[in-house]
PDB file of C-alpha atoms in Angstrom:
ATOM      1  CA  MET A   1     -40.132 -38.641  21.527  1.00 70.00           C
ATOM      2  CA  ALA A   2     -36.366 -39.538  21.288  1.00 79.00           C
ATOM      3  CA  VAL A   3     -34.399 -37.462  19.187  1.00 79.00           C
ATOM      4  CA  GLN A   4     -31.685 -39.157  17.100  1.00 76.00           C
ATOM      5  CA  ILE A   5     -28.320 -37.453  17.054  1.00 73.00           C
ATOM      6  CA  LEU A   6     -26.889 -37.483  13.362  1.00 76.00           C
ATOM      7  CA  ARG A   7     -23.508 -38.925  13.004  1.00 82.00           C
ATOM      8  CA  ASP A   8     -21.025 -37.477  10.534  1.00 84.00           C
ATOM      9  CA  ARG A   9     -17.428 -39.253   9.973  1.00 86.00           C
ATOM     10  CA  SER A  10     -14.849 -37.332   8.774  1.00 91.00           C
ATOM     11  CA  ARG A  11     -12.487 -38.797   5.685  1.00 87.00           C
ATOM     12  CA  ALA A  12      -9.005 -36.785   7.613  1.00 96.00           C
ATOM     13  CA  THR A  13      -7.933 -35.786  10.749  1.00 97.00           C
ATOM     14  CA  VAL A  14      -6.459 -32.668  11.936  1.00 98.00           C
ATOM     15  CA  GLN A  15      -2.493 -32.717  11.927  1.00 97.00           C
ATOM     16  CA  LYS A  16      -0.665 -33.488  15.115  1.00 98.00           C
ATOM     17  CA  VAL A  17       2.299 -31.522  16.360  1.00 98.00           C
ATOM     18  CA  VAL A  18       4.139 -32.248  19.665  1.00 98.00           C
ATOM     19  CA  LEU A  19       5.402 -29.032  21.221  1.00 98.00           C
ATOM     20  CA  GLY A  20       8.403 -29.345  23.532  1.00 98.00           C
ATOM     21  CA  ALA A  21      11.564 -31.979  24.304  1.00 98.00           C
ATOM     22  CA  THR A  22      12.231 -33.991  27.129  1.00 98.00           C
ATOM     23  CA  LYS A  23      15.764 -35.107  28.244  1.00 97.00           C
ATOM     24  CA  GLU A  24      15.475 -38.433  26.644  1.00 97.00           C
ATOM     25  CA  GLN A  25      14.292 -36.741  23.486  1.00 97.00           C
ATOM     26  CA  GLY A  26      17.100 -34.151  23.663  1.00 96.00           C
ATOM     27  CA  GLY A  27      15.737 -31.120  25.381  1.00 97.00           C
ATOM     28  CA  THR A  28      15.232 -30.382  28.870  1.00 98.00           C
ATOM     29  CA  ARG A  29      11.166 -30.203  29.491  1.00 98.00           C
ATOM     30  CA  SER A  30       9.504 -32.193  32.304  1.00 98.00           C
ATOM     31  CA  HIS A  31       6.765 -33.479  29.350  1.00 98.00           C
ATOM     32  CA  THR A  32       5.367 -32.951  26.024  1.00 98.00           C
ATOM     33  CA  ILE A  33       2.280 -31.294  24.746  1.00 98.00           C
ATOM     34  CA  VAL A  34       0.199 -32.655  21.695  1.00 98.00           C
ATOM     35  CA  VAL A  35      -1.816 -30.433  20.398  1.00 98.00           C
ATOM     36  CA  GLY A  36      -4.305 -31.075  17.090  1.00 98.00           C
ATOM     37  CA  GLY A  37      -5.445 -35.202  16.118  1.00 97.00           C
ATOM     38  CA  ASP A  38      -9.032 -34.364  16.027  1.00 97.00           C
ATOM     39  CA  ALA A  39     -11.264 -36.276  14.071  1.00 97.00           C
ATOM     40  CA  ALA A  40     -14.820 -34.259  14.140  1.00 96.00           C
ATOM     41  CA  LEU A  41     -16.169 -30.649  14.340  1.00 95.00           C
ATOM     42  CA  PRO A  42     -14.830 -28.705  18.005  1.00 96.00           C
ATOM     43  CA  PHE A  43     -16.358 -30.965  20.845  1.00 96.00           C
ATOM     44  CA  HIS A  44     -18.516 -33.346  18.782  1.00 93.00           C
ATOM     45  CA  HIS A  45     -17.457 -36.130  20.571  1.00 93.00           C
ATOM     46  CA  PHE A  46     -20.125 -38.612  19.137  1.00 90.00           C
ATOM     47  CA  GLU A  47     -18.394 -38.207  15.952  1.00 92.00           C
ATOM     48  CA  GLY A  48     -14.985 -38.747  16.569  1.00 93.00           C
ATOM     49  CA  GLU A  49     -11.756 -38.187  18.629  1.00 94.00           C
ATOM     50  CA  ILE A  50     -11.393 -34.631  20.178  1.00 96.00           C
ATOM     51  CA  SER A  51      -8.160 -33.372  21.047  1.00 97.00           C
ATOM     52  CA  ARG A  52      -7.752 -31.323  24.702  1.00 98.00           C
ATOM     53  CA  PRO A  53      -7.378 -27.382  23.739  1.00 98.00           C
ATOM     54  CA  VAL A  54      -4.369 -26.021  25.803  1.00 98.00           C
ATOM     55  CA  ILE A  55      -3.877 -22.417  27.231  1.00 98.00           C
ATOM     56  CA  ALA A  56      -0.561 -20.821  27.181  1.00 98.00           C
ATOM     57  CA  MET A  57       0.069 -17.500  29.423  1.00 98.00           C
ATOM     58  CA  GLU A  58       2.122 -14.666  27.862  1.00 98.00           C
ATOM     59  CA  VAL A  59       5.160 -13.549  29.561  1.00 98.00           C
ATOM     60  CA  GLN A  60       7.401 -10.318  28.062  1.00 98.00           C
ATOM     61  CA  ASP A  61      11.226  -9.695  28.668  1.00 98.00           C
ATOM     62  CA  ILE A  62      10.388  -6.061  29.396  1.00 98.00           C
ATOM     63  CA  VAL A  63       7.573  -4.900  31.298  1.00 97.00           C
ATOM     64  CA  PRO A  64       4.499  -4.540  28.932  1.00 97.00           C
ATOM     65  CA  ASP A  65       2.245  -1.449  28.391  1.00 95.00           C
ATOM     66  CA  TRP A  66      -0.648  -3.411  29.600  1.00 96.00           C
ATOM     67  CA  PRO A  67      -3.420  -1.643  32.172  1.00 93.00           C
ATOM     68  CA  GLU A  68      -2.998  -1.754  35.703  1.00 93.00           C
ATOM     69  CA  VAL A  69      -5.567  -4.480  36.430  1.00 92.00           C
ATOM     70  CA  LEU A  70      -4.050  -6.885  34.157  1.00 95.00           C
ATOM     71  CA  LYS A  71      -0.468  -5.901  35.401  1.00 96.00           C
ATOM     72  CA  ASP A  72      -1.671  -6.387  39.027  1.00 96.00           C
ATOM     73  CA  PRO A  73      -1.070 -10.458  39.154  1.00 97.00           C
ATOM     74  CA  PHE A  74       2.205 -10.293  38.185  1.00 98.00           C
ATOM     75  CA  ASN A  75       3.511  -7.082  39.737  1.00 97.00           C
ATOM     76  CA  ASP A  76       5.990  -8.789  42.102  1.00 97.00           C
ATOM     77  CA  VAL A  77       7.656 -11.076  38.980  1.00 98.00           C
ATOM     78  CA  ILE A  78       7.002  -8.621  36.051  1.00 98.00           C
ATOM     79  CA  ASN A  79      10.520  -7.329  35.790  1.00 97.00           C
ATOM     80  CA  GLU A  80      11.974 -11.206  35.880  1.00 98.00           C
ATOM     81  CA  PRO A  81      10.794 -13.316  33.206  1.00 98.00           C
ATOM     82  CA  GLY A  82      11.778 -16.449  34.602  1.00 98.00           C
ATOM     83  CA  ARG A  83       9.834 -15.938  37.958  1.00 98.00           C
ATOM     84  CA  TRP A  84       6.911 -14.515  35.934  1.00 98.00           C
ATOM     85  CA  ALA A  85       7.159 -17.661  33.791  1.00 98.00           C
ATOM     86  CA  GLN A  86       7.093 -19.518  37.192  1.00 98.00           C
ATOM     87  CA  LYS A  87       4.195 -18.132  38.510  1.00 98.00           C
ATOM     88  CA  CYS A  88       2.241 -18.718  35.425  1.00 98.00           C
ATOM     89  CA  VAL A  89       2.731 -22.696  35.484  1.00 98.00           C
ATOM     90  CA  ALA A  90       2.761 -23.103  39.403  1.00 98.00           C
ATOM     91  CA  ALA A  91      -0.004 -20.522  40.759  1.00 98.00           C
ATOM     92  CA  TYR A  92      -1.929 -19.962  37.394  1.00 98.00           C
ATOM     93  CA  GLY A  93      -1.884 -23.660  35.828  1.00 98.00           C
ATOM     94  CA  ALA A  94      -0.294 -22.833  32.158  1.00 98.00           C
ATOM     95  CA  ASP A  95      -0.059 -25.381  30.200  1.00 98.00           C
ATOM     96  CA  LEU A  96       2.511 -23.651  28.291  1.00 98.00           C
ATOM     97  CA  ILE A  97       4.733 -20.470  28.053  1.00 98.00           C
ATOM     98  CA  TYR A  98       4.295 -17.825  25.170  1.00 98.00           C
ATOM     99  CA  LEU A  99       7.197 -15.750  25.373  1.00 98.00           C
ATOM    100  CA  LYS A 100       7.270 -12.673  23.613  1.00 98.00           C
ATOM    101  CA  LEU A 101      10.901 -10.800  22.873  1.00 98.00           C
ATOM    102  CA  ALA A 102       9.076  -7.362  22.956  1.00 98.00           C
ATOM    103  CA  GLY A 103      11.968  -5.629  24.110  1.00 98.00           C
ATOM    104  CA  ALA A 104      13.829  -6.537  20.440  1.00 98.00           C
ATOM    105  CA  ASP A 105      11.950  -3.654  18.945  1.00 97.00           C
ATOM    106  CA  PRO A 106      14.550  -1.416  17.858  1.00 97.00           C
ATOM    107  CA  GLU A 107      11.863   1.370  17.927  1.00 96.00           C
ATOM    108  CA  GLY A 108      11.594   0.423  21.832  1.00 95.00           C
ATOM    109  CA  ALA A 109      14.031  -1.289  24.339  1.00 97.00           C
ATOM    110  CA  ASN A 110      16.075  -2.199  21.274  1.00 97.00           C
ATOM    111  CA  ARG A 111      17.147  -5.245  23.464  1.00 98.00           C
ATOM    112  CA  SER A 112      20.517  -7.190  21.659  1.00 98.00           C
ATOM    113  CA  VAL A 113      20.238 -10.736  20.293  1.00 98.00           C
ATOM    114  CA  ASP A 114      22.233 -11.799  23.269  1.00 98.00           C
ATOM    115  CA  GLN A 115      20.186 -10.294  25.840  1.00 98.00           C
ATOM    116  CA  CYS A 116      16.916 -11.912  24.057  1.00 98.00           C
ATOM    117  CA  VAL A 117      19.204 -15.346  23.875  1.00 98.00           C
ATOM    118  CA  ALA A 118      19.371 -15.255  27.605  1.00 98.00           C
ATOM    119  CA  THR A 119      16.013 -14.563  28.172  1.00 98.00           C
ATOM    120  CA  VAL A 120      14.980 -17.603  26.386  1.00 98.00           C
ATOM    121  CA  LYS A 121      17.582 -19.547  28.850  1.00 98.00           C
ATOM    122  CA  GLU A 122      16.363 -18.100  31.686  1.00 98.00           C
ATOM    123  CA  VAL A 123      12.626 -19.041  31.152  1.00 98.00           C
ATOM    124  CA  LEU A 124      13.850 -22.677  29.889  1.00 98.00           C
ATOM    125  CA  GLN A 125      15.443 -23.315  33.221  1.00 98.00           C
ATOM    126  CA  ALA A 126      12.832 -21.770  35.239  1.00 98.00           C
ATOM    127  CA  VAL A 127       9.866 -23.992  34.076  1.00 98.00           C
ATOM    128  CA  GLY A 128       9.567 -27.307  32.432  1.00 98.00           C
ATOM    129  CA  VAL A 129       6.562 -26.870  30.155  1.00 98.00           C
ATOM    130  CA  PRO A 130       7.072 -26.648  26.540  1.00 98.00           C
ATOM    131  CA  LEU A 131       7.508 -22.836  25.057  1.00 98.00           C
ATOM    132  CA  ILE A 132       6.388 -20.448  22.342  1.00 98.00           C
ATOM    133  CA  VAL A 133       8.844 -17.849  21.774  1.00 98.00           C
ATOM    134  CA  VAL A 134       7.864 -14.988  19.270  1.00 98.00           C
ATOM    135  CA  GLY A 135       9.732 -11.608  18.066  1.00 97.00           C
ATOM    136  CA  CYS A 136       9.033  -8.204  18.164  1.00 97.00           C
ATOM    137  CA  ASP A 137       7.675  -8.064  14.552  1.00 95.00           C
ATOM    138  CA  ASP A 138      10.293  -5.898  13.389  1.00 96.00           C
ATOM    139  CA  VAL A 139      11.078  -8.148   9.928  1.00 95.00           C
ATOM    140  CA  GLU A 140      14.994  -7.151  10.300  1.00 96.00           C
ATOM    141  CA  LYS A 141      15.380  -7.709  14.005  1.00 97.00           C
ATOM    142  CA  ASP A 142      13.289 -11.062  14.432  1.00 97.00           C
ATOM    143  CA  HIS A 143      15.330 -12.376  11.626  1.00 97.00           C
ATOM    144  CA  ASP A 144      18.461 -12.038  13.765  1.00 97.00           C
ATOM    145  CA  VAL A 145      16.697 -12.928  17.137  1.00 98.00           C
ATOM    146  CA  LEU A 146      14.934 -16.029  16.210  1.00 98.00           C
ATOM    147  CA  GLU A 147      17.759 -17.744  14.386  1.00 98.00           C
ATOM    148  CA  ALA A 148      19.856 -17.288  17.792  1.00 98.00           C
ATOM    149  CA  VAL A 149      17.543 -18.366  19.606  1.00 98.00           C
ATOM    150  CA  ALA A 150      16.356 -21.408  17.408  1.00 98.00           C
ATOM    151  CA  GLU A 151      20.261 -22.122  17.535  1.00 98.00           C
ATOM    152  CA  THR A 152      20.861 -21.606  21.342  1.00 97.00           C
ATOM    153  CA  ALA A 153      17.819 -23.991  21.959  1.00 98.00           C
ATOM    154  CA  ALA A 154      18.139 -26.491  19.542  1.00 97.00           C
ATOM    155  CA  GLY A 155      16.536 -29.646  20.780  1.00 96.00           C
ATOM    156  CA  GLU A 156      13.832 -28.288  22.923  1.00 98.00           C
ATOM    157  CA  ASN A 157      11.367 -28.384  20.283  1.00 98.00           C
ATOM    158  CA  LEU A 158      10.130 -24.900  20.401  1.00 98.00           C
ATOM    159  CA  LEU A 159       7.097 -23.232  18.792  1.00 98.00           C
ATOM    160  CA  LEU A 160       8.822 -20.184  17.064  1.00 98.00           C
ATOM    161  CA  GLY A 161       6.906 -17.464  15.483  1.00 95.00           C
ATOM    162  CA  ASN A 162       5.888 -15.486  13.431  1.00 96.00           C
ATOM    163  CA  ALA A 163       6.729 -16.687   9.895  1.00 98.00           C
ATOM    164  CA  GLU A 164       4.498 -14.735   7.289  1.00 96.00           C
ATOM    165  CA  GLN A 165       4.201 -14.691   3.278  1.00 93.00           C
ATOM    166  CA  ASP A 166       7.008 -12.072   2.807  1.00 92.00           C
ATOM    167  CA  ASN A 167       9.562 -13.555   5.651  1.00 93.00           C
ATOM    168  CA  TYR A 168       9.099 -17.061   6.204  1.00 97.00           C
ATOM    169  CA  LYS A 169      12.115 -18.358   4.600  1.00 97.00           C
ATOM    170  CA  SER A 170      14.760 -17.763   7.315  1.00 97.00           C
ATOM    171  CA  LEU A 171      12.535 -18.860  10.304  1.00 98.00           C
ATOM    172  CA  THR A 172      11.327 -21.948   8.365  1.00 98.00           C
ATOM    173  CA  ALA A 173      14.961 -22.829   7.857  1.00 98.00           C
ATOM    174  CA  ALA A 174      15.925 -22.296  11.538  1.00 98.00           C
ATOM    175  CA  CYS A 175      13.353 -24.169  12.512  1.00 98.00           C
ATOM    176  CA  MET A 176      14.389 -27.270   9.910  1.00 98.00           C
ATOM    177  CA  VAL A 177      18.341 -27.128  10.798  1.00 97.00           C
ATOM    178  CA  HIS A 178      17.484 -26.636  14.806  1.00 98.00           C
ATOM    179  CA  LYS A 179      14.519 -29.093  14.881  1.00 97.00           C
ATOM    180  CA  HIS A 180      11.389 -26.673  16.129  1.00 98.00           C
ATOM    181  CA  ASN A 181       7.970 -26.130  15.117  1.00 98.00           C
ATOM    182  CA  ILE A 182       6.607 -22.735  13.138  1.00 98.00           C
ATOM    183  CA  ILE A 183       3.811 -20.556  13.571  1.00 98.00           C
ATOM    184  CA  ALA A 184       2.411 -19.152  10.048  1.00 98.00           C
ATOM    185  CA  ARG A 185       0.466 -16.183  10.452  1.00 98.00           C
ATOM    186  CA  SER A 186      -1.651 -14.848   7.927  1.00 97.00           C
ATOM    187  CA  PRO A 187      -4.071 -11.990   7.495  1.00 95.00           C
ATOM    188  CA  LEU A 188      -7.460 -13.550   8.479  1.00 91.00           C
ATOM    189  CA  ASP A 189      -7.312 -14.738   4.447  1.00 94.00           C
ATOM    190  CA  ILE A 190      -7.939 -18.612   4.018  1.00 95.00           C
ATOM    191  CA  ASN A 191      -6.022 -18.402   0.614  1.00 96.00           C
ATOM    192  CA  ILE A 192      -3.072 -16.933   2.092  1.00 96.00           C
ATOM    193  CA  CYS A 193      -3.181 -19.394   5.195  1.00 97.00           C
ATOM    194  CA  LYS A 194      -3.065 -21.915   2.992  1.00 97.00           C
ATOM    195  CA  GLN A 195      -0.436 -20.998   0.158  1.00 97.00           C
ATOM    196  CA  LEU A 196       1.864 -20.113   2.999  1.00 98.00           C
ATOM    197  CA  ASN A 197       1.503 -23.498   4.565  1.00 98.00           C
ATOM    198  CA  ILE A 198       2.599 -24.614   0.887  1.00 98.00           C
ATOM    199  CA  LEU A 199       5.531 -22.470   0.968  1.00 98.00           C
ATOM    200  CA  ILE A 200       6.612 -23.623   4.252  1.00 98.00           C
ATOM    201  CA  ASN A 201       6.026 -27.073   3.295  1.00 98.00           C
ATOM    202  CA  GLU A 202       7.811 -27.070  -0.122  1.00 98.00           C
ATOM    203  CA  MET A 203      11.052 -25.881   2.239  1.00 97.00           C
ATOM    204  CA  ASN A 204      10.769 -29.331   3.200  1.00 97.00           C
ATOM    205  CA  LEU A 205       9.662 -28.422   6.971  1.00 98.00           C
ATOM    206  CA  GLY A 206       7.038 -31.364   7.731  1.00 97.00           C
ATOM    207  CA  LEU A 207       3.374 -30.432   8.065  1.00 97.00           C
ATOM    208  CA  ASP A 208       3.562 -32.186  11.912  1.00 98.00           C
ATOM    209  CA  HIS A 209       5.892 -28.906  12.680  1.00 98.00           C
ATOM    210  CA  ILE A 210       3.103 -26.168  11.567  1.00 98.00           C
ATOM    211  CA  VAL A 211       0.719 -24.248  13.529  1.00 98.00           C
ATOM    212  CA  ILE A 212      -1.350 -21.968  11.802  1.00 98.00           C
ATOM    213  CA  ASP A 213      -2.396 -18.465  13.360  1.00 98.00           C
ATOM    214  CA  PRO A 214      -5.330 -17.425  10.788  1.00 96.00           C
ATOM    215  CA  SER A 215      -5.584 -13.867  13.103  1.00 95.00           C
ATOM    216  CA  ILE A 216      -8.275 -12.929  15.141  1.00 95.00           C
ATOM    217  CA  GLY A 217     -10.220 -10.262  16.135  1.00 92.00           C
ATOM    218  CA  GLY A 218     -11.333  -9.600  20.043  1.00 91.00           C
ATOM    219  CA  LEU A 219     -15.252  -9.742  21.358  1.00 90.00           C
ATOM    220  CA  GLY A 220     -16.679  -7.024  19.498  1.00 88.00           C
ATOM    221  CA  TYR A 221     -13.829  -6.528  17.176  1.00 90.00           C
ATOM    222  CA  GLY A 222     -14.377  -9.113  13.762  1.00 89.00           C
ATOM    223  CA  ILE A 223     -14.638 -11.920  16.239  1.00 94.00           C
ATOM    224  CA  GLU A 224     -17.507 -13.180  13.590  1.00 94.00           C
ATOM    225  CA  TYR A 225     -15.076 -13.359  10.574  1.00 94.00           C
ATOM    226  CA  ALA A 226     -11.930 -14.863  12.387  1.00 95.00           C
ATOM    227  CA  TYR A 227     -14.521 -17.654  13.815  1.00 96.00           C
ATOM    228  CA  SER A 228     -15.567 -18.239  10.143  1.00 96.00           C
ATOM    229  CA  ILE A 229     -11.963 -18.355   8.738  1.00 96.00           C
ATOM    230  CA  MET A 230     -11.158 -21.186  11.527  1.00 97.00           C
ATOM    231  CA  GLU A 231     -14.353 -23.213  11.151  1.00 96.00           C
ATOM    232  CA  ARG A 232     -13.370 -23.209   7.209  1.00 96.00           C
ATOM    233  CA  ILE A 233     -10.008 -24.448   7.910  1.00 97.00           C
ATOM    234  CA  ARG A 234     -11.062 -27.209  10.247  1.00 97.00           C
ATOM    235  CA  LEU A 235     -13.543 -28.013   7.624  1.00 97.00           C
ATOM    236  CA  GLY A 236     -11.212 -28.212   5.371  1.00 97.00           C
ATOM    237  CA  ALA A 237      -8.934 -30.289   7.311  1.00 97.00           C
ATOM    238  CA  LEU A 238     -11.824 -32.992   8.124  1.00 97.00           C
ATOM    239  CA  GLN A 239     -12.340 -32.858   4.144  1.00 96.00           C
ATOM    240  CA  GLY A 240      -8.905 -33.835   3.666  1.00 97.00           C
ATOM    241  CA  ASP A 241      -6.981 -30.479   2.671  1.00 97.00           C
ATOM    242  CA  LYS A 242      -3.689 -31.490   3.862  1.00 97.00           C
ATOM    243  CA  MET A 243      -2.355 -27.637   3.763  1.00 97.00           C
ATOM    244  CA  LEU A 244      -5.402 -26.715   6.015  1.00 97.00           C
ATOM    245  CA  SER A 245      -4.766 -29.568   8.651  1.00 97.00           C
ATOM    246  CA  MET A 246      -2.365 -28.288  11.061  1.00 98.00           C
ATOM    247  CA  PRO A 247      -3.417 -27.076  15.126  1.00 98.00           C
ATOM    248  CA  VAL A 248      -4.522 -23.494  15.180  1.00 98.00           C
ATOM    249  CA  ILE A 249      -3.065 -20.987  17.704  1.00 98.00           C
ATOM    250  CA  CYS A 250      -5.473 -17.720  18.442  1.00 98.00           C
ATOM    251  CA  THR A 251      -3.910 -14.601  20.329  1.00 98.00           C
ATOM    252  CA  VAL A 252      -6.649 -14.034  22.839  1.00 98.00           C
ATOM    253  CA  GLY A 253      -5.309 -11.939  25.167  1.00 97.00           C
ATOM    254  CA  TYR A 254      -3.488  -9.486  23.151  1.00 97.00           C
ATOM    255  CA  GLU A 255      -6.944  -8.901  20.937  1.00 97.00           C
ATOM    256  CA  ALA A 256      -8.965  -8.710  23.888  1.00 96.00           C
ATOM    257  CA  TRP A 257      -7.167  -6.195  26.065  1.00 96.00           C
ATOM    258  CA  ARG A 258      -6.730  -3.869  23.202  1.00 94.00           C
ATOM    259  CA  ALA A 259     -10.462  -3.506  23.033  1.00 93.00           C
ATOM    260  CA  LYS A 260     -11.998  -0.299  24.373  1.00 93.00           C
ATOM    261  CA  GLU A 261     -14.693  -1.980  26.231  1.00 93.00           C
ATOM    262  CA  ALA A 262     -12.378  -4.356  28.322  1.00 93.00           C
ATOM    263  CA  VAL A 263     -10.021  -1.058  29.411  1.00 92.00           C
ATOM    264  CA  ALA A 264     -12.152   2.081  29.659  1.00 92.00           C
ATOM    265  CA  PRO A 265     -11.985   3.247  32.573  1.00 91.00           C
ATOM    266  CA  VAL A 266     -15.087   3.032  34.794  1.00 90.00           C
ATOM    267  CA  SER A 267     -15.553   6.811  35.835  1.00 90.00           C
ATOM    268  CA  GLU A 268     -16.072   7.411  31.919  1.00 92.00           C
ATOM    269  CA  TYR A 269     -18.614   4.699  31.446  1.00 92.00           C
ATOM    270  CA  PRO A 270     -20.103   4.139  34.865  1.00 91.00           C
ATOM    271  CA  GLY A 271     -22.799   1.860  33.331  1.00 91.00           C
ATOM    272  CA  TRP A 272     -19.871  -0.633  32.068  1.00 92.00           C
ATOM    273  CA  GLY A 273     -19.211  -1.962  35.404  1.00 88.00           C
ATOM    274  CA  LYS A 274     -15.370  -2.183  37.319  1.00 87.00           C
ATOM    275  CA  GLU A 275     -12.513  -2.469  34.718  1.00 84.00           C
ATOM    276  CA  VAL A 276     -11.130  -5.749  36.227  1.00 85.00           C
ATOM    277  CA  GLU A 277     -14.326  -7.687  36.029  1.00 93.00           C
ATOM    278  CA  ARG A 278     -15.048  -6.476  32.505  1.00 94.00           C
ATOM    279  CA  GLY A 279     -11.464  -7.320  31.275  1.00 95.00           C
ATOM    280  CA  ILE A 280     -11.489 -10.899  32.300  1.00 96.00           C
ATOM    281  CA  LEU A 281     -14.879 -11.311  31.059  1.00 96.00           C
ATOM    282  CA  TRP A 282     -13.918  -9.875  27.728  1.00 96.00           C
ATOM    283  CA  GLU A 283     -10.919 -11.986  27.603  1.00 97.00           C
ATOM    284  CA  ALA A 284     -12.745 -15.194  28.956  1.00 98.00           C
ATOM    285  CA  VAL A 285     -15.880 -14.880  26.335  1.00 97.00           C
ATOM    286  CA  THR A 286     -13.492 -14.209  23.409  1.00 97.00           C
ATOM    287  CA  ALA A 287     -11.511 -17.072  24.411  1.00 98.00           C
ATOM    288  CA  THR A 288     -14.689 -19.551  24.625  1.00 97.00           C
ATOM    289  CA  ALA A 289     -15.945 -18.342  21.290  1.00 97.00           C
ATOM    290  CA  LEU A 290     -13.167 -19.333  19.652  1.00 98.00           C
ATOM    291  CA  LEU A 291     -12.785 -22.727  21.431  1.00 98.00           C
ATOM    292  CA  GLN A 292     -15.939 -23.319  19.184  1.00 97.00           C
ATOM    293  CA  ALA A 293     -14.177 -22.549  16.184  1.00 97.00           C
ATOM    294  CA  GLY A 294     -11.559 -24.747  16.264  1.00 97.00           C
ATOM    295  CA  ALA A 295      -9.008 -23.170  18.644  1.00 98.00           C
ATOM    296  CA  HIS A 296      -6.204 -25.747  19.835  1.00 98.00           C
ATOM    297  CA  ILE A 297      -3.705 -22.988  21.711  1.00 98.00           C
ATOM    298  CA  LEU A 298      -5.162 -19.800  23.038  1.00 98.00           C
ATOM    299  CA  LEU A 299      -2.775 -17.473  24.204  1.00 98.00           C
ATOM    300  CA  MET A 300      -3.852 -15.633  27.297  1.00 98.00           C
ATOM    301  CA  ARG A 301      -3.149 -13.032  29.833  1.00 98.00           C
ATOM    302  CA  HIS A 302      -5.350 -12.348  32.857  1.00 98.00           C
ATOM    303  CA  PRO A 303      -5.005 -15.981  35.587  1.00 98.00           C
ATOM    304  CA  GLU A 304      -9.118 -15.295  36.312  1.00 98.00           C
ATOM    305  CA  ALA A 305      -9.852 -15.147  32.846  1.00 98.00           C
ATOM    306  CA  VAL A 306      -7.824 -18.364  32.204  1.00 98.00           C
ATOM    307  CA  ALA A 307      -8.897 -20.090  34.878  1.00 98.00           C
ATOM    308  CA  LYS A 308     -12.835 -19.308  33.807  1.00 98.00           C
ATOM    309  CA  VAL A 309     -11.529 -20.797  30.546  1.00 98.00           C
ATOM    310  CA  LYS A 310     -10.231 -23.975  31.758  1.00 98.00           C
ATOM    311  CA  GLU A 311     -13.448 -24.661  33.825  1.00 97.00           C
ATOM    312  CA  ASN A 312     -15.171 -24.304  30.266  1.00 97.00           C
ATOM    313  CA  ILE A 313     -12.711 -26.625  28.525  1.00 98.00           C
ATOM    314  CA  ASP A 314     -13.150 -29.313  31.326  1.00 97.00           C
ATOM    315  CA  GLN A 315     -17.057 -29.091  30.807  1.00 96.00           C
ATOM    316  CA  LEU A 316     -16.578 -29.719  27.138  1.00 96.00           C
ATOM    317  CA  MET A 317     -14.010 -32.110  27.061  1.00 96.00           C
ATOM    318  CA  ALA A 318     -16.298 -34.131  29.793  1.00 91.00           C
ATOM    319  CA  SER A 319     -17.826 -37.740  28.491  1.00 62.00           C
ATOM    320  CA  ASN A 320     -21.049 -36.333  29.304  1.00 52.00           C
ATOM    321  CA  ALA A 321     -20.531 -33.369  27.241  1.00 48.00           C
ATOM    322  CA  TYR A 322     -23.569 -35.010  25.061  1.00 50.00           C
TER     323      TYR A 322
END
């Protein structure tokens, strides 16, 4: 007996956000990337338009405190953010570069604002893909650093973060003045997520310049709750809630590689298998689960995990997926 697939048409769509700007648009990127625009639940091609998720690979301005199995693919470039970004794009197929200015941390390398700006310039010159730039999570330092980055990269249409409920005003203003997009980060709370979007929009930054970071958990560490929050965000967008209609970004690499199961040495847990294989799968499975919840941008680290997730995206986006 033939089974009839029920089709549900949504009353609204996810907001589209354009990342990057070409020379004709006032920037220097080789192309732009559009995220969002979905008219149905994730990969329900039979119900409406589905946008292709993209992968941003992480680059830092200092050598990160990552496990060796994660640093190995980048050992030849890890001291040079520009070359690191080039390798992510040319060798590993990154759609975007996610540049974390971790070196700005006052309790770490305490790199100056000028040094941070120079790193952003270096990466912009090294690659043609659009950039995501985030600070070090020190509120006062990020205020200075991100304002300077926004001004220096005016016209590039960056995605800058992170704006949170207690410190969104300065970054929102910088994005408005210098024409960038903003990451609105909330702590796994849909009410705070919505309220932050309202506050940013009330400062007159358009909804088409906001990307939501609802916070996530890695595989085995709260991913179910993160999934349910993201699912509610997508449902709200499709039902016409404009303040939940933005694309979603997920910090997959950070969350996956800080899990004990991803990094614990095989000498301590011989039954768990080799660290490198385990860590790659931990990141890849975390990412594929979040794709099903509605992620538009996945922030990832290991190139082999990226390759696995790209293959999964190809399968999910195929016209014969259903």
